[in-house]
Amino acid sequence: MSSNTDIGFISMPGARALAYMDVFSELNKFPSCILKLSNPHLNKSLTTLKGISQSYISMKNDEETLSKHASIPLYSINASDINDDIVLALIRETGIKTWIFSGGGIVKPHFFKAGIRFLHIHPGQLPEVRGSTCFYYSLLCDNTLAATAFFLTEEIDAGEPIFCQHFHINLPNEILNATYMDYVIDPWIRAQTLKRVWQSWPNISDIKKTSSKHKSKTPSPRACYVMHPLLRMMTINKVTNRFDPLSPKGLFINE
C-alpha cells in the first residue's frame, strides 16, 4: 500500500467518485487525503446505480471505507459547490497544491490564482472534442469513445492533454440506455483513463508521450454541451445497432 503526499482527492459523491475510488483500491495506491463534498442528489444516484446490472463500478469503495483502509484523512464539507469559500480554506489548510477532481461545478479563477492544480478526466478526446456530454457526440459522429486526463485551466477544456484513452462498446439494446450511458459508461471511461495516469503518478512525463492510433473527429466547431434527448436516443440506437453477438459483450479499452 502506498499513498502520495503530493496529491489529494476531491470527491463529489456519486458514480464517478466511486469509479475513481475503485481505481485507488485496485492499484493499492492512494491520495494523501479525501475532501468529500456534499451531493444533495446522492441517494437518488446510488439507488439508480444499484438498479443497473453492471460489473464496472463496485460501489464497495466509498469515501469512509477508503479512508479507513488506506489510513488517510477524510474531510467532509457541507458544501456541494467546489467554489464555496470553505473548500479553498480547507485546501489551504492541508497545504496540498494538486487534487484529483471528480466534480462540483466549474472551477473559478481564484483557485488557479492560489496555485491550486486540478487533475480532471474529460469524457472526450481533447482538444478535438469539448463540452460536457461530448462522448455522445463522438459516438454519433464517428463511433469513437474516449477520455482525456489534463489539468484544468481558467478556459474550459483547454488544458494541455496528459493522456487520452479510447474505448469501444459492444452491448445490446436491452442493456444500453441513457441511464447506463450516464451512470456506468461515463464514469468508467474516466476512471480507466485516470488509472493509466495514476499508475505512473507522479512521473507522468512518459505517459504524455504515449500516442493512440485511435482518433476522434471534431463533431462540431462549437463545444458539445447538453445533447437533446432525441439526439441521445439516436446515438444509443446507433451504438446498439452495431452490437455483434459473436464478439465479447461489454465495455473495452482500445489498445
XYZ file of C-alpha atoms in Angstrom:
255
model
C 0.000 0.000 0.000
C 1.229 3.473 -0.822
C -0.110 6.994 -0.536
C 1.000 10.104 -2.360
C 1.684 13.080 -0.130
C 1.631 15.487 -3.066
C -1.951 14.973 -4.242
C -5.410 14.815 -2.681
C -8.803 13.654 -3.945
C -11.858 15.905 -4.135
C -14.902 13.655 -4.146
C -18.311 14.707 -5.358
C -20.058 11.550 -4.076
C -21.684 9.524 -6.827
C -20.896 7.096 -9.630
C -17.812 8.928 -10.898
C -16.195 9.235 -7.474
C -16.949 5.566 -6.756
C -15.303 4.551 -10.036
C -12.229 6.641 -9.181
C -12.004 5.100 -5.722
C -12.191 1.643 -7.291
C -9.014 2.605 -9.174
C -7.235 3.679 -5.984
C -8.226 0.414 -4.317
C -7.319 -1.774 -7.311
C -3.839 -0.262 -7.584
C -3.427 -0.155 -3.791
C -2.203 3.393 -4.290
C -3.979 6.244 -2.574
C -4.099 10.045 -2.444
C -2.899 11.737 0.720
C -6.435 12.648 1.804
C -10.053 12.831 0.662
C -12.069 16.041 0.621
C -15.711 14.987 0.411
C -18.237 17.479 -0.910
C -21.966 17.187 -0.254
C -24.149 15.788 -3.029
C -27.839 16.589 -2.394
C -28.815 14.009 -5.032
C -26.601 11.203 -3.716
C -29.370 8.866 -2.533
C -31.100 9.067 -5.906
C -27.816 8.478 -7.734
C -26.895 5.456 -5.619
C -30.379 3.976 -5.949
C -30.163 4.363 -9.726
C -26.695 2.799 -9.887
C -27.741 -0.124 -7.677
C -30.625 -0.805 -10.042
C -28.322 -1.276 -13.033
C -26.997 -4.746 -13.823
C -23.291 -4.000 -14.342
C -19.842 -5.090 -13.168
C -17.805 -1.944 -13.806
C -18.365 0.089 -10.623
C -18.169 -1.966 -7.438
C -19.841 0.510 -5.029
C -17.677 -1.006 -2.271
C -15.100 1.764 -2.066
C -16.902 4.789 -0.687
C -15.066 7.671 0.966
C -15.340 6.352 4.522
C -14.265 2.823 3.581
C -11.306 4.035 1.549
C -10.197 6.448 4.262
C -10.132 3.678 6.861
C -8.492 1.127 4.574
C -5.730 3.474 3.441
C -5.398 5.288 6.789
C -5.761 8.680 5.136
C -7.711 11.697 6.427
C -11.276 12.286 5.277
C -12.617 15.842 5.379
C -16.381 16.087 4.878
C -17.669 19.509 3.871
C -21.256 20.736 3.948
C -20.948 22.311 0.516
C -21.906 21.000 -2.920
C -20.116 23.735 -4.881
C -16.368 23.430 -5.430
C -16.202 27.233 -5.337
C -17.587 27.554 -1.823
C -15.182 29.556 0.358
C -14.886 26.678 2.824
C -13.374 24.448 0.117
C -10.460 26.746 -0.676
C -9.934 27.398 3.034
C -9.619 23.672 3.746
C -7.385 23.096 0.732
C -5.075 25.790 2.030
C -5.070 24.186 5.482
C -3.909 20.872 4.029
C -1.051 22.524 2.148
C -1.737 20.244 -0.840
C -1.482 22.008 -4.191
C -2.646 19.240 -6.568
C -6.023 17.495 -6.421
C -7.834 14.832 -8.415
C -11.151 16.453 -9.300
C -14.379 14.454 -9.590
C -16.953 17.223 -9.901
C -18.660 20.020 -8.040
C -19.056 22.696 -10.674
C -16.858 24.800 -12.933
C -13.733 25.789 -11.019
C -13.411 29.570 -10.703
C -10.199 31.546 -11.297
C -9.394 32.210 -7.633
C -8.220 28.596 -7.252
C -5.725 28.935 -10.080
C -4.530 32.271 -8.719
C -3.897 30.462 -5.413
C -1.653 27.959 -7.227
C -4.050 25.007 -6.937
C -4.000 22.360 -9.698
C -6.914 20.071 -10.528
C -6.377 16.819 -12.425
C -9.576 16.274 -14.385
C -10.716 13.470 -16.678
C -12.768 14.745 -19.602
C -15.141 12.347 -21.448
C -13.758 13.006 -24.909
C -10.578 13.408 -26.921
C -9.035 16.829 -26.292
C -8.659 19.277 -27.885
C -10.876 17.953 -30.686
C -13.968 17.087 -28.622
C -15.006 19.594 -25.966
C -18.112 20.038 -23.827
C -19.977 18.303 -21.014
C -21.728 15.460 -22.895
C -19.255 15.224 -25.734
C -18.890 11.435 -25.664
C -22.442 11.195 -27.016
C -21.469 13.455 -29.910
C -18.350 11.397 -30.677
C -20.336 8.177 -30.729
C -22.921 9.766 -33.010
C -20.334 11.399 -35.281
C -17.803 8.616 -35.850
C -18.489 5.873 -33.285
C -15.471 6.824 -31.166
C -15.355 6.921 -27.388
C -12.503 8.499 -25.454
C -11.476 10.246 -22.247
C -8.587 12.649 -21.661
C -6.658 13.476 -18.494
C -5.497 17.075 -18.139
C -5.042 19.865 -15.613
C -7.880 22.368 -15.514
C -7.283 25.951 -16.594
C -9.457 29.055 -16.450
C -10.608 28.326 -20.003
C -12.903 25.294 -20.081
C -11.411 22.101 -21.585
C -8.299 23.980 -22.678
C -5.556 22.423 -20.541
C -2.726 20.507 -22.176
C -3.693 16.822 -22.536
C -1.697 14.408 -20.383
C -3.127 11.154 -21.709
C -6.049 10.106 -23.916
C -7.566 6.617 -23.821
C -10.012 5.233 -26.408
C -12.711 2.627 -25.791
C -15.420 0.703 -27.594
C -18.854 -0.609 -26.678
C -20.467 -3.897 -27.648
C -23.812 -4.022 -25.858
C -27.360 -4.897 -26.973
C -30.330 -2.570 -26.640
C -31.743 -4.473 -23.657
C -28.722 -3.253 -21.656
C -27.644 0.021 -23.216
C -29.851 3.014 -22.456
C -29.383 6.617 -21.319
C -29.103 5.607 -17.661
C -26.386 3.073 -18.450
C -24.539 5.660 -20.537
C -24.577 8.272 -17.769
C -24.134 6.098 -14.683
C -21.788 3.400 -15.982
C -20.045 4.292 -19.247
C -19.249 7.939 -18.468
C -17.672 7.275 -15.033
C -15.966 4.065 -16.166
C -14.124 5.566 -19.142
C -12.992 8.443 -16.947
C -11.808 6.049 -14.238
C -9.892 3.832 -16.663
C -8.123 6.887 -18.060
C -7.318 8.061 -14.538
C -5.943 4.574 -13.866
C -3.261 4.930 -16.532
C -2.189 8.295 -15.138
C -2.369 7.089 -11.533
C -0.178 4.084 -12.303
C 2.554 6.478 -13.442
C 1.988 9.218 -10.875
C 3.902 11.363 -10.050
C 6.149 10.581 -13.048
C 3.722 11.430 -15.834
C 6.203 12.766 -18.387
C 6.483 9.398 -20.160
C 2.740 8.848 -20.386
C 2.408 12.249 -22.068
C 4.433 10.815 -24.951
C 2.013 7.926 -25.426
C 0.122 8.252 -28.700
C -3.013 6.341 -29.617
C -3.671 5.146 -33.154
C -7.352 5.838 -32.477
C -8.599 9.364 -33.171
C -11.897 11.196 -32.831
C -13.159 13.685 -35.369
C -14.388 17.074 -34.218
C -18.201 16.679 -34.139
C -18.859 20.420 -34.213
C -16.908 23.686 -34.337
C -18.680 24.529 -31.090
C -18.300 22.793 -27.734
C -20.597 19.778 -27.322
C -22.796 20.720 -24.408
C -26.047 19.116 -23.247
C -27.470 16.991 -26.043
C -31.152 16.985 -26.975
C -32.920 13.780 -25.788
C -33.792 12.814 -29.379
C -30.143 13.017 -30.401
C -29.208 10.976 -27.336
C -31.646 8.290 -28.421
C -30.239 8.383 -31.956
C -26.757 7.903 -30.511
C -27.773 4.943 -28.370
C -29.626 3.329 -31.283
C -26.574 3.775 -33.491
C -24.361 2.046 -30.908
C -26.755 -0.844 -30.241
C -27.286 -1.394 -33.976
C -23.570 -2.167 -34.161
C -23.852 -4.852 -31.470
C -22.082 -8.039 -32.535
C -23.474 -11.087 -30.669
C -20.487 -13.180 -31.818
C -17.975 -10.870 -30.086
C -17.421 -10.414 -26.341
C -20.125 -8.280 -24.762
C -19.298 -5.220 -22.674
C -17.056 -2.155 -22.469
C -13.485 -2.411 -23.707
C -10.261 -0.422 -23.773
C -8.759 0.022 -27.231
C -5.109 -0.974 -27.138
